[in-house]
Coordinates of C-alpha atoms in Angstrom, one line a residue:
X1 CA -157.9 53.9 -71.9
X2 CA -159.3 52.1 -69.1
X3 CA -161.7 50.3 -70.8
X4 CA -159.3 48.5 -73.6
X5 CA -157.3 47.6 -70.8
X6 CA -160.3 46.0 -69.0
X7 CA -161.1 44.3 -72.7
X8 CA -157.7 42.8 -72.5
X9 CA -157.9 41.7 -69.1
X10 CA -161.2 39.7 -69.7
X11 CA -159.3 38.3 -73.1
X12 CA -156.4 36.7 -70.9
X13 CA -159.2 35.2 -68.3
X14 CA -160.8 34.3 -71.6
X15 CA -157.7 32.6 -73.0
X16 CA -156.8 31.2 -69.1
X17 CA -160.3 29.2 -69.4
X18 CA -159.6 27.9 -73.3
X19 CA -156.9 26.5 -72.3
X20 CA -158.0 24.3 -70.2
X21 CA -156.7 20.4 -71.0
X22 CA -160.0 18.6 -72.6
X23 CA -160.0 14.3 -72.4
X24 CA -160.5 11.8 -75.2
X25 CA -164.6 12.6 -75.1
X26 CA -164.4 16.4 -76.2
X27 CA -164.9 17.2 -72.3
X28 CA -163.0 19.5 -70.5
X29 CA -160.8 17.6 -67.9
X30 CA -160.9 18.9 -64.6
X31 CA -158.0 20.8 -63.7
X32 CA -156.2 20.4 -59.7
X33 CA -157.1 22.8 -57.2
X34 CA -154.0 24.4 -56.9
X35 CA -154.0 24.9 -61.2
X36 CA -157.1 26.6 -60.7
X37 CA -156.2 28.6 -58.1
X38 CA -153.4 29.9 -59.7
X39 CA -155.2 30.7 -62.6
X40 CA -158.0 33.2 -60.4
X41 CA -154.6 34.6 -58.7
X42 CA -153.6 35.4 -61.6
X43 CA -156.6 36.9 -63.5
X44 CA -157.7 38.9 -60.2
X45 CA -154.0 40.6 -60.5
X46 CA -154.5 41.6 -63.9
X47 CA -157.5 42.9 -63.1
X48 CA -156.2 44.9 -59.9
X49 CA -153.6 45.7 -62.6
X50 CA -155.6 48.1 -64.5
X51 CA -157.8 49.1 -61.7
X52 CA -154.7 50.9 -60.4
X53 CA -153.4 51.9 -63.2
X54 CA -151.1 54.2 -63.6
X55 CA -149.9 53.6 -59.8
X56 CA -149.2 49.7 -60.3
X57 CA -147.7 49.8 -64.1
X58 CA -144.4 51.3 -62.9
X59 CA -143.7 48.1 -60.8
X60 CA -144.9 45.9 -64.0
X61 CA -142.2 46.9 -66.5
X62 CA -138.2 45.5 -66.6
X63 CA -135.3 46.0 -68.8
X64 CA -133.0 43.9 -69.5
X65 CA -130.0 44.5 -71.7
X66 CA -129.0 43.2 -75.6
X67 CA -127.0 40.5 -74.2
X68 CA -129.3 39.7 -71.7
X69 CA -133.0 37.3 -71.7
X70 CA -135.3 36.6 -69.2
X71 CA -136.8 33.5 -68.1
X72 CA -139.8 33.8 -66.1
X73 CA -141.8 31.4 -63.3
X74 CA -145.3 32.4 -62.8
X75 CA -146.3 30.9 -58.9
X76 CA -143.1 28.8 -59.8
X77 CA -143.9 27.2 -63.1
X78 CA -142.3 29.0 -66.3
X79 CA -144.3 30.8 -68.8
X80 CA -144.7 29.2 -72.4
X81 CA -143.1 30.7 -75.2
X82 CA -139.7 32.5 -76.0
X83 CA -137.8 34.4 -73.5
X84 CA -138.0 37.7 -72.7
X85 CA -136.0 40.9 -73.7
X86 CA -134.0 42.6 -74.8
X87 CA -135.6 45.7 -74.4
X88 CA -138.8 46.4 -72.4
X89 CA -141.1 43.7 -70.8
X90 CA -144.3 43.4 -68.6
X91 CA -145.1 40.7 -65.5
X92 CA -147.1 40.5 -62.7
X93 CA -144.6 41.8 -60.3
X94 CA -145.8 39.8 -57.3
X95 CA -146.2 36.5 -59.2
X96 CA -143.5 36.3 -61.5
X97 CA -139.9 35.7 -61.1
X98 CA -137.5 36.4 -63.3
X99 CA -134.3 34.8 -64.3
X100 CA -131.5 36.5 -66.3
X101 CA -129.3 34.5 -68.4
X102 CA -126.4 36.5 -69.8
X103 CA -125.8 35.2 -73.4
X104 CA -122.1 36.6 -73.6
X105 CA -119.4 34.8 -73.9
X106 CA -117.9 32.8 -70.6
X107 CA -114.4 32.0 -70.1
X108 CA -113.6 29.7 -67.1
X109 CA -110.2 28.6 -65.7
X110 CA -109.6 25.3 -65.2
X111 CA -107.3 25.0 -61.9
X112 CA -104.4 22.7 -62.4
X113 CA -104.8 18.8 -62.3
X114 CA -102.7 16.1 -61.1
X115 CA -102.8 13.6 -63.6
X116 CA -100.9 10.2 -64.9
X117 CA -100.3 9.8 -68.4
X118 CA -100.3 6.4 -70.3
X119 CA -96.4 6.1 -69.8
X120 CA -96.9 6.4 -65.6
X121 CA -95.4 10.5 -65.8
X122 CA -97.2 12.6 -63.0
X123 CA -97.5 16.2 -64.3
X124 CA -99.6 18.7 -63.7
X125 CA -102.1 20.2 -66.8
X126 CA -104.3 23.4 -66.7
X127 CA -106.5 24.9 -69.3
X128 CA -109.1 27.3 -70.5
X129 CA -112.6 26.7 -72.0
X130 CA -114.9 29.5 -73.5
X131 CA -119.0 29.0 -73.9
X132 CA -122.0 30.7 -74.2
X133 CA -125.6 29.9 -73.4
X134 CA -128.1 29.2 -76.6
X135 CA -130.6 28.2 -74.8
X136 CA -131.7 30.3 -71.7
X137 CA -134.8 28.1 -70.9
X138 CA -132.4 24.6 -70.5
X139 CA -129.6 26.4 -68.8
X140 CA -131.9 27.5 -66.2
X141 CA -134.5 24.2 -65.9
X142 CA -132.2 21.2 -66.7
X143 CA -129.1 22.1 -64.5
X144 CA -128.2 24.2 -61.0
X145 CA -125.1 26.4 -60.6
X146 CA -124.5 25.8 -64.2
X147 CA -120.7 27.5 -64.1
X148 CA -119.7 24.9 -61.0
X149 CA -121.2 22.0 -62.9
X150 CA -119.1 22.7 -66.2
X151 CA -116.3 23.9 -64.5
X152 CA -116.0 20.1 -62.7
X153 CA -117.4 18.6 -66.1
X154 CA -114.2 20.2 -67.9
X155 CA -112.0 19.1 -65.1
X156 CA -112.7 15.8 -65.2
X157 CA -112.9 15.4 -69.3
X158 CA -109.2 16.9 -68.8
X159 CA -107.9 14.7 -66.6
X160 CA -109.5 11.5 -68.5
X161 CA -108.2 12.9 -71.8
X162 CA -104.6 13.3 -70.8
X163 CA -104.6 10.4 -69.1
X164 CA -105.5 8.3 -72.1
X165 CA -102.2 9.4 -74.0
X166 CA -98.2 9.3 -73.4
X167 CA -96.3 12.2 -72.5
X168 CA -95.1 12.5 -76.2
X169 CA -98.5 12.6 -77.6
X170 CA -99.1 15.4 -75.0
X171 CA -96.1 17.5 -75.7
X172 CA -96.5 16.7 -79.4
X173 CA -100.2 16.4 -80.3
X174 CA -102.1 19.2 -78.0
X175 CA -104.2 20.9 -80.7
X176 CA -105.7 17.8 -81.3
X177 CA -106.5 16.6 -77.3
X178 CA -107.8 20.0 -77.1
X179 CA -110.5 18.8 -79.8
X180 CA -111.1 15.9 -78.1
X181 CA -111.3 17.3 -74.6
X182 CA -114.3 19.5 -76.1
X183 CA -115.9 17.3 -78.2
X184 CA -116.4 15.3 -74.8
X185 CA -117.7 18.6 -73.1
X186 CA -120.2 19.3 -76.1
X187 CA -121.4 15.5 -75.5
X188 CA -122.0 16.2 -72.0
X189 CA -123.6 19.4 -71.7
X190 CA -125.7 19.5 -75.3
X191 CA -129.1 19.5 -72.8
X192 CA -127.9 22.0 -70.7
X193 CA -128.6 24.7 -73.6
X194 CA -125.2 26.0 -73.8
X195 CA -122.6 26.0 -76.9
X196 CA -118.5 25.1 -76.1
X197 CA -116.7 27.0 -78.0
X198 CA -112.7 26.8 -77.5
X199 CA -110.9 24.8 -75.2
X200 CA -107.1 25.0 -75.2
X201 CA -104.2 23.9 -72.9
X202 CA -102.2 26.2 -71.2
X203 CA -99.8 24.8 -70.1
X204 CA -97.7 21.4 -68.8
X205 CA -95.8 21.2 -65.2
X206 CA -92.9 18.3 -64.9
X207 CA -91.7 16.9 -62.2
X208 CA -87.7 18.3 -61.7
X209 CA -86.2 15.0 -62.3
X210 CA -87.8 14.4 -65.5
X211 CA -87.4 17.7 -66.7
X212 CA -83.5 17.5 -66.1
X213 CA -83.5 13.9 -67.7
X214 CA -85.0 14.9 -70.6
X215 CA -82.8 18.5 -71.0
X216 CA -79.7 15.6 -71.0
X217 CA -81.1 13.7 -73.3
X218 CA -81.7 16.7 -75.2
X219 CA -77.8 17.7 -75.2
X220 CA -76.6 14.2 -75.8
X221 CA -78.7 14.9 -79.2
X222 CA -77.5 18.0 -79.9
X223 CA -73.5 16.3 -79.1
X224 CA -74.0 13.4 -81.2
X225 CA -75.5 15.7 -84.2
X226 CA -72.8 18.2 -83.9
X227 CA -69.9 15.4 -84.0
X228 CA -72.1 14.0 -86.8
X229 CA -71.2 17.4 -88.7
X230 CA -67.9 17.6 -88.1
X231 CA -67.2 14.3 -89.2
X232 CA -69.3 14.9 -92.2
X233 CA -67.1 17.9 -93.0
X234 CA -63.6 16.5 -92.4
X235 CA -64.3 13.8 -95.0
X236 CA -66.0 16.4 -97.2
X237 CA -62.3 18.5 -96.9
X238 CA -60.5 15.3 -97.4
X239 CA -62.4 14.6 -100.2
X240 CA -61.6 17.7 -101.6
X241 CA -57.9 18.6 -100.7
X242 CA -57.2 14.4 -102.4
X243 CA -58.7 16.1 -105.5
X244 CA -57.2 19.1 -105.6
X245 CA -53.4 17.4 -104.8
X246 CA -54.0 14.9 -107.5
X247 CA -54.2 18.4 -109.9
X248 CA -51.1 19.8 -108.4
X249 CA -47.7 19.7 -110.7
X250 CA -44.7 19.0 -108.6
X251 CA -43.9 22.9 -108.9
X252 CA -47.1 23.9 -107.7
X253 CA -47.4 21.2 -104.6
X254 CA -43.5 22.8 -103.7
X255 CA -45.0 25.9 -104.0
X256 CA -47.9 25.3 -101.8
X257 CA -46.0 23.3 -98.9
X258 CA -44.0 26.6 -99.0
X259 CA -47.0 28.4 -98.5
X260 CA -48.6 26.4 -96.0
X261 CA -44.8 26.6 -94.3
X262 CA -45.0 30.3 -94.1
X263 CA -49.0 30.4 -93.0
X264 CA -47.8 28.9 -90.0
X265 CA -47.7 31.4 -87.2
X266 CA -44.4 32.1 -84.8
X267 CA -45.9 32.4 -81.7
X268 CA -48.1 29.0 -81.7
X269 CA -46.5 25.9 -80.1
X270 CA -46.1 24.0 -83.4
X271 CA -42.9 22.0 -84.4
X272 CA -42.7 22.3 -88.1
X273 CA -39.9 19.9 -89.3
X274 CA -39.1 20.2 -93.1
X275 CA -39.0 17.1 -95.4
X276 CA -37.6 16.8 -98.9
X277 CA -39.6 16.9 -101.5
X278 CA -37.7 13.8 -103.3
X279 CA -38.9 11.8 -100.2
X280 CA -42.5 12.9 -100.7
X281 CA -42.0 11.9 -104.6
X282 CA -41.1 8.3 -103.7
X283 CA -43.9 8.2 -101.3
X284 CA -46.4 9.1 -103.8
X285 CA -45.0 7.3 -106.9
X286 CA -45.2 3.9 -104.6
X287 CA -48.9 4.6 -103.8
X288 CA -49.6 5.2 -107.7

């Protein structure tokens, strides 16, 4: 056992050494100090590795979880190749430094902004964004405190999107500033490594006055419809009590005014005054 470990020791020195950057004359270049250095460091440890084996292996081996990777720095430069995990790893344990980057889902809360739409209406806006990492190695090279930076990135692409539009187009259109407000996230933080998602708007805060300016301009609406109705149904009734009179035989229109006489309750305050029907005759005959 010891001995294949010792073989694979000498094969990472091995491997160290080959890779080694050659110049344009088939040479090998030389290398800094400090890269050579850190190359003995690092093949002396593997050695003491096994030398000390089994006593030093339990400090070489991590777990991470399914969701989880791990990005590594060797004497602070990262390791070539994919992440780690999940599962079982090995590393040197005092060289390496590891990294986790959770690949789960992230929802963040954006905090209510003060913003002026196109029409000069100050409101307040707030809304939710969901991502997830894709790309351990960028998230944790190409930006620091990743969830600060796209929590302010989100804030700001909110308040520049609402901005841009009337308070109509807000109220009316939010599905569709939603996709823009991500589209302009995506944009932003593509090198970062991570994928947006979902962005949606919660929800809108008026100022009072507006609010009870436009809840009377609502009602005047729903007046002016509603005596638009009524209207619309008294000259439907008209309409249809003309067309039904013009059927009516002088027997049967008696008959009816009788009717309509009687229909008339005692206890309203109605004055009900009777007129011939030879009067109503002449009326009519003249207006044939």
């Amino acid at each position: 056992m010891f001995g294949g470990n010792r073989v694979g020791v000498l094969r990472t020195v091995r491997e160290h050494v080959e890779h080694i950057p050659t110049g344009a004359d088939g040479g090998r270049r030389p290398r800094g100090l400090l890269e050579v250095l850190g190359a003995v460091i690092t093949a002396l440890s593997l050695v003491y590795i096994v030398l000390t084996f089994p006593i030093t292996i339990w400090g070489c081996g991590r777990i991470i979880q399914e969701y989880e990777r791990a990005v590594i720095f060797r004497l602070g430069r990262l390791i070539k190749g994919r992440v780690k995990g999940p599962g079982l790893f090995w590393i040197i344990p005092w060289l390496d430094e590891i990294q986790t980057v959770d690949l789960r889902t992230v929802c963040i809360d954006i905090e209510p902004q003060q913003v002026l739409t196109a029409d000069s209406v100050s409101l307040e806006v707030d809304a939710v964004l969901f991502y997830r990492v894709v790309e351990p190695v960028l998230w944790m090279t190409q930006v620091h405190d990743g969830p600060q930076v796209i929590r302010l990135l989100a804030q700001t692409s909110l308040r520049a999107a609402v901005g841009s539009h009337s308070l109509s187009q807000i109220i009316t259109q939010r599905r569709s500033m939603a996709q823009k407000i991500e589209e302009a996230i995506k944009a932003a933080s593509r090198p970062w490594g991570i994928q947006v998602q979902r962005v949606e708007l919660k929800g809108l805060a008026l100022p009072v006055d507006l609010l009870r300016c436009m809840a009377l301009e609502a009602e005047t609406q729903r007046h002016a419809r509603a005596k638009l109705i009524c209207a619309q149904a008294e000259l439907g009734a008209s309409l249809a009590l003309k067309q039904a009179a013009s059927s009516l035989s002088p027997i049967a229109l008696q008959l009816r005014y009788l009717q309509s006489l009687s229909s008339v309750h005692s206890s309203t305050s109605i004055i009900v005054t009777a007129v011939p029907m030879e009067i109503i005759r002449k009326f009519m005959s003249k207006n044939t």
